[in-house]
Amino acid sequence: MIWIGLFFALSPADLAPGAQELAAAELRFQEVFEAAEATGAAVTQLQSRWAGGAAPKDVCDDHDRLALGWRIERFGAAWRESAQALRVQAARLRALQAAPTVAPLVAGDAGLALGSRLEAADALVARFIQGSAWEVAYVRPILAACPIAGAGLDDGVNNPPLRAKAEGSGLVAVLASGDGVVCPGAVRADDAVVLLKGGQGCWAPDATCACEPRAVFPGAVLGPPIVEGEAAQGGE
């Protein structure tokens, strides 16, 4: 009876997926791929800045370096979420590709193109695993030993060679600090990593987006202006 119930709970699309299910899966795959690519670009550039800086004798006194490590950890968490979503969606696409009702749709050139995209996804997930191991080895021990007060506002890392290699989608991952919204789009800040299209954005206190978008780069921190006299950390 249990098996009969499960059988009848399945929809026709589950039993015999077709072009519509394939198109939906490919669209979702592209969305999560671009998110993983953009967050990975931010982490890669922040890690590059960390590796290129000279560590002081007492790293706990280097507020800029601690703020950079804090950003690496925050963007790293967003990269983990997007990489995990990409791995799930890639598995979904592979299962669809093998379905008898879908296999004829991905034959020939279409199948080769899909295979290339899935290989690119595998490479991106592998990059995440390497980047995560790097963070665990070099950044987290310092963050665990030193008090952290977050990061100040920053326009991100403008490294053209890395950016050209890692930003195929045109999305830029930024950290939206505090309350308010990130524009264009009036995306709630909520101390979350958000994706900006075209590398232009600004912070505004509300959805009217009364701010002037400017160029921002991977790993940027957008938020309310720092009041004079406040401790501004991270302005690298």
Tab-separated table of C-alpha atoms in Angstrom:
chain	number	residue	atom	x	y	z
A	1	MET	CA	0.000	0.000	0.000
A	2	ILE	CA	2.862	2.366	0.766
A	3	TRP	CA	4.418	1.822	-2.648
A	4	ILE	CA	1.051	2.288	-4.358
A	5	GLY	CA	0.566	5.577	-2.483
A	6	LEU	CA	3.991	6.812	-3.511
A	7	PHE	CA	3.380	5.841	-7.119
A	8	PHE	CA	0.178	7.800	-7.360
A	9	ALA	CA	1.808	10.775	-5.601
A	10	LEU	CA	4.231	11.162	-8.484
A	11	SER	CA	3.290	13.638	-11.205
A	12	PRO	CA	3.554	12.819	-14.926
A	13	ALA	CA	6.594	15.150	-15.062
A	14	ASP	CA	8.329	12.984	-12.445
A	15	LEU	CA	7.592	9.807	-14.378
A	16	ALA	CA	8.334	11.147	-17.859
A	17	PRO	CA	10.140	14.513	-17.801
A	18	GLY	CA	10.337	16.345	-21.101
A	19	ALA	CA	11.391	19.606	-22.720
A	20	GLN	CA	9.582	21.777	-20.189
A	21	GLU	CA	11.275	20.135	-17.191
A	22	LEU	CA	14.645	20.267	-18.937
A	23	ALA	CA	14.277	23.977	-19.694
A	24	ALA	CA	13.280	24.741	-16.089
A	25	ALA	CA	16.222	22.745	-14.730
A	26	GLU	CA	18.658	24.460	-17.106
A	27	LEU	CA	17.366	27.889	-16.093
A	28	ARG	CA	17.755	27.115	-12.402
A	29	PHE	CA	21.199	25.638	-13.064
A	30	GLN	CA	22.301	28.848	-14.793
A	31	GLU	CA	21.022	30.968	-11.898
A	32	VAL	CA	22.921	29.038	-9.246
A	33	PHE	CA	26.010	28.769	-11.475
A	34	GLU	CA	26.167	32.545	-11.829
A	35	ALA	CA	25.670	32.998	-8.084
A	36	ALA	CA	28.473	30.549	-7.306
A	37	GLU	CA	30.696	32.199	-9.895
A	38	ALA	CA	30.138	35.702	-8.479
A	39	THR	CA	30.553	34.763	-4.815
A	40	GLY	CA	33.599	32.685	-5.711
A	41	ALA	CA	35.122	35.672	-7.534
A	42	ALA	CA	34.672	37.807	-4.414
A	43	VAL	CA	36.288	35.217	-2.145
A	44	THR	CA	39.169	34.642	-4.577
A	45	GLN	CA	39.973	38.337	-4.766
A	46	LEU	CA	39.709	38.866	-1.017
A	47	GLN	CA	41.944	35.865	-0.398
A	48	SER	CA	44.418	37.249	-2.938
A	49	ARG	CA	44.522	40.537	-1.007
A	50	TRP	CA	45.059	38.636	2.244
A	51	ALA	CA	47.879	36.551	0.786
A	52	GLY	CA	49.559	39.633	-0.700
A	53	GLY	CA	49.636	41.533	2.581
A	54	ALA	CA	52.390	41.246	5.154
A	55	ALA	CA	51.112	39.788	8.402
A	56	PRO	CA	52.120	41.911	11.427
A	57	LYS	CA	53.815	40.434	14.451
A	58	ASP	CA	50.631	40.882	16.490
A	59	VAL	CA	47.842	40.326	13.979
A	60	CYS	CA	45.172	41.155	16.556
A	61	ASP	CA	46.333	44.787	16.402
A	62	ASP	CA	45.876	44.961	12.613
A	63	HIS	CA	42.236	46.035	12.345
A	64	ASP	CA	42.329	46.230	8.539
A	65	ARG	CA	43.547	42.634	8.271
A	66	LEU	CA	40.955	41.413	10.766
A	67	ALA	CA	38.221	43.217	8.813
A	68	LEU	CA	39.478	41.553	5.629
A	69	GLY	CA	39.376	38.146	7.314
A	70	TRP	CA	35.836	38.847	8.528
A	71	ARG	CA	34.803	39.622	4.943
A	72	ILE	CA	36.465	36.446	3.673
A	73	GLU	CA	34.434	34.443	6.181
A	74	ARG	CA	31.146	36.154	5.297
A	75	PHE	CA	31.595	35.835	1.546
A	76	GLY	CA	32.892	32.299	2.053
A	77	ALA	CA	29.618	31.329	3.721
A	78	ALA	CA	27.662	32.703	0.750
A	79	TRP	CA	29.962	30.814	-1.625
A	80	ARG	CA	29.325	27.599	0.313
A	81	GLU	CA	25.559	28.000	-0.028
A	82	SER	CA	25.733	28.729	-3.756
A	83	ALA	CA	28.237	25.922	-4.421
A	84	GLN	CA	26.027	23.435	-2.593
A	85	ALA	CA	23.004	24.606	-4.588
A	86	LEU	CA	25.036	24.254	-7.781
A	87	ARG	CA	26.074	20.706	-6.902
A	88	VAL	CA	22.429	19.758	-6.287
A	89	GLN	CA	21.241	21.344	-9.517
A	90	ALA	CA	24.029	19.743	-11.542
A	91	ALA	CA	22.988	16.349	-10.196
A	92	ARG	CA	19.400	17.149	-11.147
A	93	LEU	CA	20.452	17.999	-14.702
A	94	ARG	CA	22.518	14.824	-15.022
A	95	ALA	CA	19.540	12.746	-13.877
A	96	LEU	CA	17.296	14.465	-16.414
A	97	GLN	CA	19.886	13.972	-19.146
A	98	ALA	CA	19.787	10.230	-18.506
A	99	ALA	CA	15.984	9.997	-18.557
A	100	PRO	CA	14.696	8.139	-21.655
A	101	THR	CA	12.233	10.932	-22.428
A	102	VAL	CA	14.921	13.622	-22.248
A	103	ALA	CA	17.942	11.864	-23.785
A	104	PRO	CA	16.806	12.553	-27.390
A	105	LEU	CA	16.554	16.270	-26.535
A	106	VAL	CA	20.195	16.478	-25.462
A	107	ALA	CA	21.756	14.469	-28.256
A	108	GLY	CA	24.510	15.777	-30.494
A	109	ASP	CA	25.616	19.385	-30.063
A	110	ALA	CA	23.038	20.041	-27.341
A	111	GLY	CA	24.456	17.205	-25.286
A	112	LEU	CA	28.025	18.420	-25.786
A	113	ALA	CA	27.057	21.928	-24.692
A	114	LEU	CA	25.286	20.620	-21.610
A	115	GLY	CA	28.255	18.413	-20.780
A	116	SER	CA	30.596	21.407	-20.965
A	117	ARG	CA	28.383	23.401	-18.623
A	118	LEU	CA	28.258	20.528	-16.145
A	119	GLU	CA	32.051	20.203	-16.265
A	120	ALA	CA	32.341	23.926	-15.574
A	121	ALA	CA	30.055	23.458	-12.580
A	122	ASP	CA	32.218	20.614	-11.280
A	123	ALA	CA	35.309	22.826	-11.621
A	124	LEU	CA	33.582	25.641	-9.748
A	125	VAL	CA	32.606	23.322	-6.893
A	126	ALA	CA	36.197	22.056	-6.770
A	127	ARG	CA	37.400	25.669	-6.537
A	128	PHE	CA	35.065	26.206	-3.606
A	129	ILE	CA	36.480	23.167	-1.800
A	130	GLN	CA	40.023	24.486	-2.299
A	131	GLY	CA	39.059	28.009	-1.240
A	132	SER	CA	37.278	26.736	1.845
A	133	ALA	CA	40.328	24.709	2.873
A	134	TRP	CA	42.498	27.807	2.425
A	135	GLU	CA	40.172	29.825	4.663
A	136	VAL	CA	40.233	27.139	7.352
A	137	ALA	CA	44.037	26.997	7.275
A	138	TYR	CA	44.938	30.683	7.132
A	139	VAL	CA	42.018	32.885	8.151
A	140	ARG	CA	39.861	31.151	10.730
A	141	PRO	CA	42.646	30.543	13.274
A	142	ILE	CA	43.268	34.291	13.388
A	143	LEU	CA	39.582	35.157	13.599
A	144	ALA	CA	39.199	32.644	16.422
A	145	ALA	CA	42.039	34.254	18.385
A	146	CYS	CA	41.238	37.935	17.818
A	147	PRO	CA	38.155	40.018	18.633
A	148	ILE	CA	36.334	41.160	15.496
A	149	ALA	CA	34.091	44.189	15.124
A	150	GLY	CA	33.119	43.656	11.494
A	151	ALA	CA	34.262	45.589	8.444
A	152	GLY	CA	33.878	49.171	7.343
A	153	LEU	CA	32.617	50.273	3.951
A	154	ASP	CA	34.766	49.242	0.995
A	155	ASP	CA	34.446	49.361	-2.799
A	156	GLY	CA	35.864	45.846	-3.175
A	157	VAL	CA	38.932	44.481	-4.932
A	158	ASN	CA	39.571	45.877	-8.394
A	159	ASN	CA	41.864	43.250	-9.866
A	160	PRO	CA	41.166	43.226	-13.639
A	161	PRO	CA	42.998	39.951	-14.477
A	162	LEU	CA	41.148	37.997	-11.775
A	163	ARG	CA	37.881	39.752	-12.552
A	164	ALA	CA	38.067	38.969	-16.269
A	165	LYS	CA	38.746	35.321	-15.479
A	166	ALA	CA	35.995	34.841	-12.895
A	167	GLU	CA	33.066	37.105	-13.787
A	168	GLY	CA	31.482	35.714	-16.913
A	169	SER	CA	27.949	36.593	-15.814
A	170	GLY	CA	28.531	40.278	-15.058
A	171	LEU	CA	27.285	39.768	-11.493
A	172	VAL	CA	29.273	41.241	-8.608
A	173	ALA	CA	28.890	39.899	-5.068
A	174	VAL	CA	28.788	42.586	-2.360
A	175	LEU	CA	27.996	42.563	1.340
A	176	ALA	CA	25.006	44.746	2.216
A	177	SER	CA	25.633	46.014	5.727
A	178	GLY	CA	23.066	47.011	8.319
A	179	ASP	CA	19.522	48.137	7.563
A	180	GLY	CA	18.343	49.800	4.390
A	181	VAL	CA	18.501	48.540	0.816
A	182	VAL	CA	20.998	48.048	-1.987
A	183	CYS	CA	20.112	49.686	-5.280
A	184	PRO	CA	19.198	49.252	-8.054
A	185	GLY	CA	16.505	46.796	-7.128
A	186	ALA	CA	15.960	47.894	-3.523
A	187	VAL	CA	17.307	44.588	-2.192
A	188	ARG	CA	17.107	44.406	1.603
A	189	ALA	CA	20.527	44.739	3.175
A	190	ASP	CA	20.182	42.662	6.365
A	191	ASP	CA	23.959	42.062	6.546
A	192	ALA	CA	23.677	39.659	3.613
A	193	VAL	CA	25.671	39.020	0.443
A	194	VAL	CA	23.736	40.231	-2.597
A	195	LEU	CA	24.494	40.109	-6.329
A	196	LEU	CA	24.623	43.283	-8.381
A	197	LYS	CA	24.237	43.179	-12.145
A	198	GLY	CA	26.817	45.154	-14.065
A	199	GLY	CA	28.959	46.159	-11.103
A	200	GLN	CA	27.016	49.329	-10.270
A	201	GLY	CA	25.302	49.868	-6.943
A	202	CYS	CA	24.741	51.997	-3.865
A	203	TRP	CA	23.149	51.858	-0.404
A	204	ALA	CA	19.945	53.738	0.449
A	205	PRO	CA	17.931	53.941	3.681
A	206	ASP	CA	14.681	52.867	1.983
A	207	ALA	CA	13.138	51.536	-1.226
A	208	THR	CA	13.051	54.971	-2.881
A	209	CYS	CA	16.706	54.278	-3.770
A	210	ALA	CA	17.728	57.900	-3.286
A	211	CYS	CA	21.397	57.200	-3.940
A	212	GLU	CA	23.789	57.430	-6.871
A	213	PRO	CA	25.027	54.040	-8.159
A	214	ARG	CA	28.781	53.823	-8.544
A	215	ALA	CA	31.263	51.199	-9.627
A	216	VAL	CA	31.724	48.443	-7.063
A	217	PHE	CA	33.949	45.398	-7.245
A	218	PRO	CA	33.883	41.849	-5.851
A	219	GLY	CA	33.946	41.755	-2.064
A	220	ALA	CA	32.646	45.303	-1.590
A	221	VAL	CA	30.809	46.326	1.585
A	222	LEU	CA	27.903	48.735	1.094
A	223	GLY	CA	26.013	50.359	3.935
A	224	PRO	CA	25.075	53.600	5.673
A	225	PRO	CA	27.733	56.317	5.761
A	226	ILE	CA	30.112	56.064	8.699
A	227	VAL	CA	29.476	58.884	11.153
A	228	GLU	CA	32.561	60.938	11.898
A	229	GLY	CA	34.153	59.678	15.082
A	230	GLU	CA	32.983	56.084	14.676
A	231	ALA	CA	35.634	53.408	14.429
A	232	ALA	CA	35.892	52.717	10.708
A	233	GLN	CA	37.483	49.385	10.140
A	234	GLY	CA	38.396	47.692	6.912
A	235	GLY	CA	38.883	50.715	4.623
A	236	GLU	CA	41.598	48.939	2.680
